[in-house]
Coordinates of C-alpha atoms and ligand atoms in Angstrom, one line a residue:
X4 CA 88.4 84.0 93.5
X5 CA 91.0 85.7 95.5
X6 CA 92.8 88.0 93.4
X7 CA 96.9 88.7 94.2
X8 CA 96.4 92.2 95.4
X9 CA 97.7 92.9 98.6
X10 CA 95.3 94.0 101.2
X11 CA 95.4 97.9 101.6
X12 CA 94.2 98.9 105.5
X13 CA 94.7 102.4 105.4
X14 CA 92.1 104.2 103.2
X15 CA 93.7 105.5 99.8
X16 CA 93.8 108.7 98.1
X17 CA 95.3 109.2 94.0
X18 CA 98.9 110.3 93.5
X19 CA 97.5 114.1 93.5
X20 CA 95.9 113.4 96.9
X21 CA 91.9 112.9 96.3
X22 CA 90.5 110.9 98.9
X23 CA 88.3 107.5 97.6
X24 CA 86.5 105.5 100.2
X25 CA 86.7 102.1 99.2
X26 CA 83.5 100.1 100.4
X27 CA 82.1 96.5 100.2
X28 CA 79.0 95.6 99.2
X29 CA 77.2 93.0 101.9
X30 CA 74.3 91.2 101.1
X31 CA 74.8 88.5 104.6
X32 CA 76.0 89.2 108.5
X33 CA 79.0 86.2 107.7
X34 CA 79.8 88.8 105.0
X35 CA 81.2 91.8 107.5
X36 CA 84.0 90.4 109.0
X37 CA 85.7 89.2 105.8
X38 CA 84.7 92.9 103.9
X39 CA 87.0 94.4 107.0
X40 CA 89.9 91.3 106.5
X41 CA 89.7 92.3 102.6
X42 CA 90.9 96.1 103.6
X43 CA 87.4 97.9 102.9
X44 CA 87.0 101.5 104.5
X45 CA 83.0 100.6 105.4
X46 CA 80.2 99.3 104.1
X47 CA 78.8 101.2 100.7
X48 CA 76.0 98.9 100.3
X49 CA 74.1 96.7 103.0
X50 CA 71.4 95.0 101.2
X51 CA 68.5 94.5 103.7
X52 CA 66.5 91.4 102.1
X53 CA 68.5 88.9 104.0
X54 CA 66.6 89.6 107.2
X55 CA 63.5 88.6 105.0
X56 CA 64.0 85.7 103.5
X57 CA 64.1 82.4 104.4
X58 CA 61.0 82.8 106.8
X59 CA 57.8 82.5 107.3
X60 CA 56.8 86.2 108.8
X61 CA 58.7 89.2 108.6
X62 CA 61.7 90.2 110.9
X63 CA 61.1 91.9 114.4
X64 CA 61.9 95.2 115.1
X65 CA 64.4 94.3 117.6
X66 CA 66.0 91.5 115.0
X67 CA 66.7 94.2 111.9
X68 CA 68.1 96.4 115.5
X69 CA 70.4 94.1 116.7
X70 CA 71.7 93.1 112.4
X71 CA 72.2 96.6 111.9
X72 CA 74.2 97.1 115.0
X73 CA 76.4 94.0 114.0
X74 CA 77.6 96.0 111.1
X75 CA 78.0 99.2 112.6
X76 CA 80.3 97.5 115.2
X77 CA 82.0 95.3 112.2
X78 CA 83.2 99.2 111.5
X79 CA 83.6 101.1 114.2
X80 CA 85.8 103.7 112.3
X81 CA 83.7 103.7 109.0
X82 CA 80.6 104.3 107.7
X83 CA 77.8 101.3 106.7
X84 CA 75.2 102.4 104.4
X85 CA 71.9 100.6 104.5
X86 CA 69.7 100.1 101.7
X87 CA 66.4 100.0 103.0
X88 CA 64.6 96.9 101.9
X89 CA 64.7 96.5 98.0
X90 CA 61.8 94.4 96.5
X91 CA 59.9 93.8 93.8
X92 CA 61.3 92.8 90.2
X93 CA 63.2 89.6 90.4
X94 CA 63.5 89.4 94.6
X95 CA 60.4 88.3 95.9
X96 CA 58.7 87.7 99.3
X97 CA 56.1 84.4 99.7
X98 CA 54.8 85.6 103.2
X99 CA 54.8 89.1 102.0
X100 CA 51.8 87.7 99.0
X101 CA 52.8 90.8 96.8
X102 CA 50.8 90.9 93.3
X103 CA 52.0 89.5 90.8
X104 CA 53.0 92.1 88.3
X105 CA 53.2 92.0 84.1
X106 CA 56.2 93.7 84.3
X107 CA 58.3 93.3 87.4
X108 CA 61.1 95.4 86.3
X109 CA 58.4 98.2 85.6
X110 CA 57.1 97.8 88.4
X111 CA 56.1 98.4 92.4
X112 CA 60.2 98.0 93.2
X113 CA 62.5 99.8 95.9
X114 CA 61.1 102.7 97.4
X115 CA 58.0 102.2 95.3
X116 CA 57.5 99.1 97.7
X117 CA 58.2 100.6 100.9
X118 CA 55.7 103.5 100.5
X119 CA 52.7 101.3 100.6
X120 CA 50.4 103.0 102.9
X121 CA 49.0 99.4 104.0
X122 CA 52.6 98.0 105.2
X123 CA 54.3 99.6 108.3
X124 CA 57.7 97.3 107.4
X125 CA 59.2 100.6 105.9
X126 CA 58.3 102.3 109.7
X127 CA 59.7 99.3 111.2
X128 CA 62.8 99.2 109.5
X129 CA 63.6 102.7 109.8
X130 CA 63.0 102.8 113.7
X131 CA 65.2 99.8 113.9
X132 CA 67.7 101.5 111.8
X133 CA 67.6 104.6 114.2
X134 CA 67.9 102.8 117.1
X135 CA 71.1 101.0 115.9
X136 CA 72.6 104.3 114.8
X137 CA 72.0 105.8 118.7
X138 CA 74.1 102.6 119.7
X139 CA 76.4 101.1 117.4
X140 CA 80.4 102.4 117.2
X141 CA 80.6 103.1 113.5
X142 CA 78.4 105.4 111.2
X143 CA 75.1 104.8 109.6
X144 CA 74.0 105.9 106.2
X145 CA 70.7 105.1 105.0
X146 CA 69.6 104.9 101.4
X147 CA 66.7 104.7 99.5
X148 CA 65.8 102.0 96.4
X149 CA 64.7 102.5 93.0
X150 CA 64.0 106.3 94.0
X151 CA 62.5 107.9 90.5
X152 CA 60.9 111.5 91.7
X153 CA 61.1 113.8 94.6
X154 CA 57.5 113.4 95.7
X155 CA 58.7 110.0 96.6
X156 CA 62.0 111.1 98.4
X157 CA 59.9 113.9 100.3
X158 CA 57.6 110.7 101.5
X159 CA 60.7 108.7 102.4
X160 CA 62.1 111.5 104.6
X161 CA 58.8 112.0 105.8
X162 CA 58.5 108.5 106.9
X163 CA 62.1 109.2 108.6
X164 CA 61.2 111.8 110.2
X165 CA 58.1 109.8 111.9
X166 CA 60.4 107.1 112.7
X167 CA 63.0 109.6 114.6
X168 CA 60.3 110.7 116.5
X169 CA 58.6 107.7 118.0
X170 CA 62.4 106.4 118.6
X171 CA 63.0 109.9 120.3
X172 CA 60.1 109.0 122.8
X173 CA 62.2 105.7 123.9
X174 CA 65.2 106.5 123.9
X175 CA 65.9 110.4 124.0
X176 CA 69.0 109.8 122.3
X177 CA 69.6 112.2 119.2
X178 CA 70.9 110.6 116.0
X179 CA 73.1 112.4 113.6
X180 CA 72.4 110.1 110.3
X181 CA 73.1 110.5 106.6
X182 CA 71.1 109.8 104.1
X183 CA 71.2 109.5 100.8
X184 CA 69.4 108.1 97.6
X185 CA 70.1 105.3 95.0
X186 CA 70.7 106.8 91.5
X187 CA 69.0 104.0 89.2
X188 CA 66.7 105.2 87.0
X189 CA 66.8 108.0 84.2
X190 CA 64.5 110.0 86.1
X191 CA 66.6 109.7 88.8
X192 CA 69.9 110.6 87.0
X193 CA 67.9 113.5 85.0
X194 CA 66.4 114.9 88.6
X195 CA 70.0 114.3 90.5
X196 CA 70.2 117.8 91.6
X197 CA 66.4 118.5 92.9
X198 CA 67.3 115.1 94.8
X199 CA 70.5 116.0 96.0
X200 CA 69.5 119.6 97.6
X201 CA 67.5 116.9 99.9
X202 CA 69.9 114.5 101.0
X203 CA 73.8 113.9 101.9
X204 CA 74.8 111.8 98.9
X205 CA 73.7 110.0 95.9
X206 CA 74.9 106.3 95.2
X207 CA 74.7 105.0 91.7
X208 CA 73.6 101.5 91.2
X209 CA 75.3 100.6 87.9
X210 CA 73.2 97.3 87.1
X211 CA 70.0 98.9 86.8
X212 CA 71.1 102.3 85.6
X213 CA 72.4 100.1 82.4
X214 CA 69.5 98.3 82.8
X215 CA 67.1 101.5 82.7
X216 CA 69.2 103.7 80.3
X217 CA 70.0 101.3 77.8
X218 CA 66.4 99.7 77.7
X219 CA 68.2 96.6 78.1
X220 CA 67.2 93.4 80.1
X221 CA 70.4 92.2 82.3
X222 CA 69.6 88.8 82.1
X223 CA 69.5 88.5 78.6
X224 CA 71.8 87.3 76.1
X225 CA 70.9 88.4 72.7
X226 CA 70.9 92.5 74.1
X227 CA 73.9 91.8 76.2
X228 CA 76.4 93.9 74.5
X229 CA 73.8 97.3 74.8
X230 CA 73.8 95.9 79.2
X231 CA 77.4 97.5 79.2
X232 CA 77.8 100.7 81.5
X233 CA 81.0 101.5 79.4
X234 CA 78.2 102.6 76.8
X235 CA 79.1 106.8 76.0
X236 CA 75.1 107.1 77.5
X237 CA 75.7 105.8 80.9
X238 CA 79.0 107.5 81.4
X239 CA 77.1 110.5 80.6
X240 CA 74.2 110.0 82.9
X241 CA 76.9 109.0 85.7
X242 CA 78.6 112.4 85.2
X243 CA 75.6 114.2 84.9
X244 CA 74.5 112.5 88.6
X245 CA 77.8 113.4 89.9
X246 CA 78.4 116.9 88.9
X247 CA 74.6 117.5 89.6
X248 CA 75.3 116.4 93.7
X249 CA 78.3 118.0 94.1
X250 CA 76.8 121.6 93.0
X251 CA 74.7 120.7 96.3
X252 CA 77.8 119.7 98.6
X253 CA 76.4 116.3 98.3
X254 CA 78.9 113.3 97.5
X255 CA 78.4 110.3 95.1
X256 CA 78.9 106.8 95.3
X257 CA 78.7 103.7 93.5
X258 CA 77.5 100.7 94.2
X259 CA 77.2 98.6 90.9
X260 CA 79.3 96.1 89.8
X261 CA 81.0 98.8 87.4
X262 CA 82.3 100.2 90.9
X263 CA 84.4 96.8 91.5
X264 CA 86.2 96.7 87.8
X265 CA 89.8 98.3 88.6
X266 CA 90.4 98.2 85.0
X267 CA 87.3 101.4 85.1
X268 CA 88.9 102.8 88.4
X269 CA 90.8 105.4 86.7
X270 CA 87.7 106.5 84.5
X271 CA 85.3 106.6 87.3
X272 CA 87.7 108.5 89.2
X273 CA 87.8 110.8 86.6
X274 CA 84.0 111.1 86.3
X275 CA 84.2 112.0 89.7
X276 CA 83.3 109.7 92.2
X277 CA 83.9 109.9 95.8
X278 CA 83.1 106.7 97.0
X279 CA 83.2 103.1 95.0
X280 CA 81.6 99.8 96.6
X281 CA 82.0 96.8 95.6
X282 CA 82.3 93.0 96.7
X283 CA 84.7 92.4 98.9
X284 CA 87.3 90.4 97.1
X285 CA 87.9 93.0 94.8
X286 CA 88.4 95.7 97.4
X287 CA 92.7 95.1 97.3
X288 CA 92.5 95.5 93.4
X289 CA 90.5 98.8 93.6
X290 CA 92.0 100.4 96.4
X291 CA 95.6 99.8 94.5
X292 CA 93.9 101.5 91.1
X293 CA 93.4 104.6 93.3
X294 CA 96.9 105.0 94.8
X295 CA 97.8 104.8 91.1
X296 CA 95.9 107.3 89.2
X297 CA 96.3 110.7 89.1
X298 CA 92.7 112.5 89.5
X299 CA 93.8 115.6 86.9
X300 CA 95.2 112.5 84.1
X301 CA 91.6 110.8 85.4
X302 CA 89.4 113.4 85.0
X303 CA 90.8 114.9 81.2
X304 CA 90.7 111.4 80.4
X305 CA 87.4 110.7 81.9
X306 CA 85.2 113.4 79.8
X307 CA 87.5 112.4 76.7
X308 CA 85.2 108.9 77.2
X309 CA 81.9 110.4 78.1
X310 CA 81.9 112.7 75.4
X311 CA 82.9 109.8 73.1
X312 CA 80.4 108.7 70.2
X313 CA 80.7 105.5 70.9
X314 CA 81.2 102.4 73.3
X315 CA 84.0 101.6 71.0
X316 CA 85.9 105.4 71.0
X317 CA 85.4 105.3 74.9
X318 CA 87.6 102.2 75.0
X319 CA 89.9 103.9 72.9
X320 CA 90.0 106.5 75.2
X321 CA 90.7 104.1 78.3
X322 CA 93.6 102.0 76.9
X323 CA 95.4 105.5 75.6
Ligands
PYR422 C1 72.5 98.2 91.1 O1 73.6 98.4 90.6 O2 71.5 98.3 90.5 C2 72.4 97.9 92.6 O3 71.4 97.8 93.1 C3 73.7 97.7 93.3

């Protein structure tokens, strides 16, 4: 669906001159070049399962190395943030024979995953990530899944830090990285500044915040109107996420599919965002909102809708 925005190379700042990186979401390598045609500033989200699936044993070092430097190249002025690999809940592995789990969505997901003392594919990844940062033209982010407690980000950077070192003793080339964490959970949102004192930026993922906060399944129908981040209880855990990082000089992102609705631009702007990722066709759309708004307009209106009582009141507030 290619929607009749023009496509906007420059990046794009509000009528009262706040810079918004405007970012694709990838999921495949065919994906890059057409997120760069569609105007997008970098990558804001590079799912990892790709390199996964569709196999029989899991990717080589040197095969996530040489994917990861493919992007960084797509985007040699901009920044591609990796999402280290997410799995558990619906995505699963065969070759990987994970146990099968009661409650998925509860369950061993994201980070959760990765810090499986048994499995070195966390180590693996991250060396491979390293090694592309050393080399590729444009800048690497990397960010971590599912995160829920800082016990878990303090054995993420931990395993970082390991990786840096063994790719040290190959290549003696220092990397200068960022890294951030996925806001997705309540806990998460709730712990946003403990987090953010630890890292360079947070990145909301909008599907399983809604998911999480509202208690509500995505996939289904019948509580389909409470899986609806326009609800006063998400807006208020996004701001809360947001205010939280910037007290620490970190910035925030999104990476939902709320991010990619540029009938929200103008509130998310508002609750503060610095960064918005989406898929690619929408990129044009959102990048337009921006040069429209006007951040002070955004940001009275924006706590007029997370202070609303209702999902119904914040709509009121967005169409006034
Ligand atoms: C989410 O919104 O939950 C993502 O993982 C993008």
């Amino acid at each position: 669906s290619d929607s009749g925005a023009a496509v906007v190379d420059e990046s794009v700042e509000t009528i009262d001159g706040r810079h918004i990186e405007v970012a694709a979401n990838v999921g495949q390598p065919a994906e890059l070049e057409p997120a760069a045609q569609r105007g997008a500033d970098g990558v804001g989200l590079y799912r990892t399962e790709f390199l996964f699936l569709d196999r029989e044993t899991p990717p080589s070092e040197d095969e996530q190395y040489e994917a990861i430097r493919e992007a960084l190249d797509t985007f040699p002025d901009g920044r591609v943030v990796v999402r280290t690999l997410d799995i558990g809940g619906d995505k699963r592995i065969p070759y990987l024979d994970l146990p099968e789990e009661e409650n998925p969505f509860l369950g061993e997901r994201g980070i959760r995953r990765s810090l499986d003392p048994d499995s070195d594919l966390f180590a693996t990844q991250l060396r491979a990530l390293l090694r592309a940062a050393a080399d590729g033209a444009g800048d690497l982010a990397i960010m971590f899944p599912l995160v829920d407690t800082v016990e878990e980000l303090d054995a993420a950077l931990e395993a970082l830090d390991t990786a840096a070192a063994d790719v040290e003793c190959h290549d003696a080339d220092a990397v200068d990285i960022e890294v951030g964490v996925m806001i997705e959970t309540p806990s998460a949102a709730f712990m946003a500044d403990e987090l953010a004192a630890r890292v360079d930026f947070l990145s909301i993922g909008t599907n399983d915040l809604t998911q999480y906060v509202m208690a509500a399944d995505r996939e289904n129908e019948r509580v389909g109107d409470l899986h609806d981040p326009t609800h006063p209880g998400v807006l208020r855990s996004i701001h809360q996420t947001v205010t939280a990082a910037h007290a620490e000089d970190a910035w925030v992102g999104m990476c939902g599919e709320m991010a990619g609705d540029p009938d929200l631009t103008e509130l998310l702007v508002g609750l503060g965002l610095d960064e918005l990722s989406m898929s690619a066709v929408t990129v044009p759309e959102v990048k337009t909102a921006v040069s429209e708004t006007e951040y002070s307009t955004a940001s009275e209106r924006g706590d007029r809708a997370r202070l609303a009582a209702t999902r119904s009141k914040v709509h009121t507030t967005l169409d006034t």
